[in-house]
Short mmCIF file of C-alpha atoms and ligand atoms in Angstrom, two decimals:
data_model
loop_
_atom_site.label_atom_id
_atom_site.label_comp_id
_atom_site.label_asym_id
_atom_site.label_seq_id
_atom_site.Cartn_x
_atom_site.Cartn_y
_atom_site.Cartn_z
CA MET A 432 -32.11 7.09 -5.03
CA SER A 433 -32.32 6.70 -1.28
CA SER A 434 -29.51 8.26 0.69
CA GLU A 435 -29.30 5.15 2.87
CA LYS A 436 -27.72 3.28 0.00
CA ARG A 437 -25.10 5.91 -0.51
CA LYS A 438 -21.57 4.67 0.15
CA GLU A 439 -18.66 6.84 1.09
CA PHE A 440 -14.99 6.00 0.85
CA VAL A 441 -11.96 7.94 1.98
CA LEU A 442 -8.90 6.80 0.07
CA LYS A 443 -5.34 7.81 0.82
CA ILE A 444 -3.22 7.78 -2.31
CA ALA A 445 0.54 8.36 -2.29
CA ILE A 446 2.19 10.17 -5.19
CA LEU A 447 5.79 8.97 -5.31
CA GLY A 448 8.80 9.69 -7.48
CA ASP A 449 12.01 11.70 -7.69
CA ALA A 450 12.02 15.46 -7.23
CA GLY A 451 11.10 17.24 -10.42
CA VAL A 452 9.20 14.42 -12.17
CA GLY A 453 5.96 16.40 -11.93
CA LYS A 454 4.12 15.01 -8.89
CA THR A 455 2.81 18.37 -7.70
CA SER A 456 1.93 19.35 -11.26
CA LEU A 457 -0.04 16.11 -11.79
CA VAL A 458 -2.04 16.64 -8.61
CA ASN A 459 -2.72 20.22 -9.59
CA GLN A 460 -3.77 19.32 -13.10
CA TYR A 461 -6.09 16.62 -11.78
CA VAL A 462 -7.65 18.67 -9.00
CA THR A 463 -7.79 22.17 -10.51
CA HIS A 464 -7.19 21.54 -14.25
CA SER A 465 -4.35 24.01 -14.23
CA PHE A 466 -0.61 23.97 -14.79
CA LYS A 467 1.81 26.41 -13.21
CA SER A 468 5.52 26.34 -13.74
CA ASP A 469 6.48 28.16 -10.57
CA TYR A 470 5.68 25.84 -7.69
CA ARG A 471 7.78 26.25 -4.65
CA LYS A 472 9.58 22.98 -4.03
CA THR A 473 7.31 20.76 -1.97
CA LEU A 474 8.42 20.68 1.64
CA GLY A 475 7.71 17.40 3.38
CA VAL A 476 4.24 16.61 2.15
CA ASN A 477 1.22 18.33 0.60
CA ILE A 478 -2.14 16.72 1.25
CA VAL A 479 -4.71 17.65 -1.36
CA ARG A 480 -8.35 16.62 -1.23
CA LYS A 481 -10.43 15.65 -4.23
CA ASP A 482 -14.04 14.50 -4.03
CA ILE A 483 -15.42 12.29 -6.77
CA GLU A 484 -19.00 11.23 -7.18
CA PHE A 485 -20.01 8.11 -9.06
CA LYS A 486 -23.64 9.14 -9.43
CA SER A 487 -24.85 6.04 -11.21
CA LYS A 488 -23.56 3.88 -8.36
CA ASP A 489 -24.35 6.32 -5.58
CA ILE A 490 -20.78 6.22 -4.37
CA GLN A 491 -18.91 9.21 -2.98
CA VAL A 492 -15.13 9.02 -2.86
CA ARG A 493 -12.88 11.44 -1.07
CA LEU A 494 -9.31 11.15 -2.26
CA LEU A 495 -6.54 12.32 0.01
CA LEU A 496 -3.62 12.82 -2.33
CA TRP A 497 -0.33 12.72 -0.46
CA ASP A 498 2.16 14.54 -2.61
CA ILE A 499 5.39 13.47 -1.02
CA ALA A 500 8.63 15.40 -1.31
CA GLY A 501 11.27 13.62 -3.31
CA GLN A 502 14.15 15.50 -1.86
CA GLN A 503 16.79 13.37 -0.19
CA GLN A 504 16.77 15.31 3.06
CA TYR A 505 13.23 14.19 3.83
CA GLU A 506 13.89 10.52 3.26
CA LYS A 507 13.41 9.46 6.88
CA ALA A 508 10.24 11.44 7.51
CA ARG A 509 8.78 10.21 4.23
CA ASN A 510 8.42 6.62 5.28
CA LYS A 511 5.61 7.20 7.75
CA TYR A 512 3.52 8.81 5.04
CA TYR A 513 3.08 5.46 3.34
CA GLU A 514 1.01 4.11 6.22
CA GLY A 515 -2.66 3.63 5.45
CA CYS A 516 -2.26 4.16 1.71
CA VAL A 517 -4.67 2.19 -0.41
CA GLY A 518 -2.84 2.95 -3.64
CA ALA A 519 0.00 4.87 -5.20
CA LEU A 520 1.12 6.58 -8.35
CA LEU A 521 4.77 5.83 -9.08
CA VAL A 522 5.90 8.72 -11.24
CA TYR A 523 9.00 9.05 -13.42
CA ASP A 524 9.94 11.64 -16.04
CA ILE A 525 10.20 10.19 -19.57
CA THR A 526 13.15 12.53 -20.21
CA ARG A 527 15.19 11.41 -17.17
CA ASP A 528 16.52 7.85 -17.00
CA LEU A 529 17.52 8.12 -13.37
CA SER A 530 13.95 8.93 -12.34
CA PHE A 531 12.88 5.72 -14.13
CA LEU A 532 15.56 3.58 -12.47
CA ASP A 533 14.61 5.02 -9.08
CA ILE A 534 11.06 3.64 -9.39
CA GLU A 535 12.26 0.12 -8.72
CA GLY A 536 15.48 0.93 -6.90
CA LYS A 537 14.10 3.43 -4.47
CA TRP A 538 10.40 4.27 -4.43
CA LEU A 539 8.95 0.81 -4.76
CA ARG A 540 11.39 -0.58 -2.22
CA ASP A 541 10.31 2.01 0.33
CA PHE A 542 6.67 1.54 -0.53
CA ASN A 543 6.83 -2.23 -0.13
CA LYS A 544 8.47 -1.83 3.23
CA TYR A 545 5.67 0.33 4.63
CA ALA A 546 2.51 -0.38 2.65
CA ASN A 547 0.42 -3.55 2.70
CA ASP A 548 1.59 -6.23 0.26
CA ASP A 549 -1.44 -6.06 -1.99
CA THR A 550 -1.61 -2.26 -2.27
CA PRO A 551 -1.99 -1.43 -5.98
CA TYR A 552 -0.01 1.14 -7.92
CA VAL A 553 0.05 2.67 -11.37
CA LEU A 554 3.30 3.41 -13.17
CA ILE A 555 3.26 6.93 -14.63
CA GLY A 556 5.65 8.28 -17.25
CA ASN A 557 5.10 12.03 -17.02
CA LYS A 558 6.09 14.87 -19.40
CA ASN A 559 5.09 13.04 -22.55
CA ASP A 560 4.64 16.43 -24.22
CA LEU A 561 8.47 16.48 -24.35
CA GLU A 562 8.70 13.71 -26.94
CA GLU A 563 11.85 15.16 -28.51
CA ASP A 564 13.68 14.82 -25.18
CA ARG A 565 12.46 11.32 -24.44
CA THR A 566 15.06 8.89 -23.08
CA VAL A 567 12.78 6.27 -21.50
CA LYS A 568 11.21 4.01 -24.13
CA ILE A 569 7.60 2.93 -23.81
CA GLN A 570 8.71 -0.69 -24.27
CA ASP A 571 10.98 -0.43 -21.22
CA ALA A 572 8.16 1.06 -19.18
CA LEU A 573 5.85 -1.79 -20.22
CA LYS A 574 8.53 -4.28 -19.18
CA LEU A 575 8.90 -2.59 -15.81
CA LYS A 576 5.14 -2.60 -15.36
CA GLU A 577 5.19 -6.41 -15.74
CA THR A 578 8.21 -6.86 -13.46
CA ILE A 579 6.81 -4.80 -10.63
CA ASN A 580 3.23 -5.93 -11.20
CA ALA A 581 1.77 -2.44 -11.58
CA ILE A 582 -1.90 -2.36 -12.55
CA GLU A 583 -1.25 0.00 -15.47
CA CYS A 584 1.51 1.86 -17.22
CA ILE A 585 0.35 5.27 -18.44
CA GLU A 586 2.18 8.21 -20.02
CA THR A 587 0.85 11.59 -18.97
CA SER A 588 1.44 15.28 -19.40
CA ALA A 589 0.70 17.43 -16.38
CA LYS A 590 1.32 20.33 -18.74
CA ASN A 591 -1.38 19.68 -21.32
CA GLY A 592 -3.46 17.35 -19.18
CA GLU A 593 -3.14 14.27 -21.37
CA ASN A 594 -4.14 11.09 -19.53
CA VAL A 595 -3.98 12.72 -16.11
CA GLU A 596 -7.57 12.06 -15.11
CA ASN A 597 -7.32 8.62 -16.67
CA ALA A 598 -4.33 7.73 -14.47
CA PHE A 599 -6.07 8.66 -11.22
CA ILE A 600 -9.37 7.07 -12.20
CA LYS A 601 -7.73 3.77 -13.21
CA LEU A 602 -6.21 3.54 -9.75
CA VAL A 603 -9.41 4.57 -7.95
CA ASN A 604 -11.52 2.08 -9.91
CA HIS A 605 -9.07 -0.68 -9.09
CA VAL A 606 -9.10 0.20 -5.39
CA LEU A 607 -12.90 0.29 -5.31
CA LYS A 608 -13.03 -3.08 -7.05
CA THR A 609 -10.84 -4.59 -4.35
CA LYS A 610 -13.31 -3.17 -1.85
CA GLY A 611 -16.07 -5.15 -3.51
CA GLU A 612 -17.53 -2.43 -5.70
CA ASP A 613 -18.61 -3.42 -9.17
CA PHE A 614 -16.48 -1.47 -11.68
P1 LIG B 769 7.70 17.39 -8.30
O1 LIG B 769 6.48 17.80 -7.52
O2 LIG B 769 7.69 15.94 -8.67
O3 LIG B 769 8.97 17.77 -7.67
P2 LIG B 769 6.89 19.51 -10.09
O4 LIG B 769 7.63 18.15 -9.71
O5 LIG B 769 5.44 19.28 -10.25
O6 LIG B 769 7.31 20.57 -9.16
O7 LIG B 769 7.48 19.76 -11.54
C1 LIG B 769 8.89 19.89 -11.74
C2 LIG B 769 9.15 20.68 -13.02
O8 LIG B 769 8.66 19.95 -14.15
C3 LIG B 769 8.42 22.02 -13.08
O9 LIG B 769 9.22 22.89 -13.85
C4 LIG B 769 7.15 21.71 -13.83
O10 LIG B 769 6.63 22.85 -14.47
C5 LIG B 769 7.67 20.70 -14.84
N1 LIG B 769 6.65 19.75 -15.29
C6 LIG B 769 5.84 19.00 -14.53
N2 LIG B 769 5.06 18.22 -15.28
C7 LIG B 769 5.36 18.50 -16.56
C8 LIG B 769 4.88 18.00 -17.84
O11 LIG B 769 4.01 17.14 -17.93
N3 LIG B 769 5.46 18.54 -18.94
C9 LIG B 769 6.42 19.50 -18.90
N4 LIG B 769 6.91 19.94 -20.05
N5 LIG B 769 6.91 19.96 -17.73
C10 LIG B 769 6.38 19.48 -16.58
P3 LIG B 769 10.09 24.06 -13.22
O12 LIG B 769 10.69 24.70 -14.42
O13 LIG B 769 9.12 24.92 -12.47
O14 LIG B 769 11.09 23.38 -12.35
MG1 LIG B 770 6.41 18.69 -5.64
#
């Protein structure tokens, strides 16, 4: 295929959610297919790059994954990180109700304040390997997905990798579609 037809996109994606829900672990699992349980607490923001190639369409996508700190003390600085985002993952922990309530009460409110109105997001219930500790029902997550108009509601495990790639790809495909690409 001729290189002239090649299209390149740089997409800034925000990973949002309370401290401890598994944001850094999800990014790590997606980018390096590994899981470590000894991350230092994210300070401010980590920006991780991931290049994806859609060979059949001759599209190259560079994702800039902004893994934003959930700690309260960074709340003010956090807001500017939303600028220029074309999509977000809103992450809660299926074993922690508060992290689920904070999606609507905190993260989405901030996001809507700073991101463009039509910026898409996927709702992620992480830690689904901890089924025995589950407190957030799938039905409630599906309801929230409808209420907040998320493009998908997906349960993941950053630990065993379940659905992690799927979650990122669903968002990326949606973003590319809104940019006129045929997915
Ligand atoms: P954060 O970036 O949202 O703050 P981290 O969250 O990625 O730092 O993860 C917080 C803790 O949850 C870590 O444990 C991490 O190992 C664990 N964790 C993340 N994702 C999963 C998952 O899918 N399943 C399970 N079982 N645990 C997960 P520690 O003990 O290091 O605090
Ligand atoms: Mg982190």
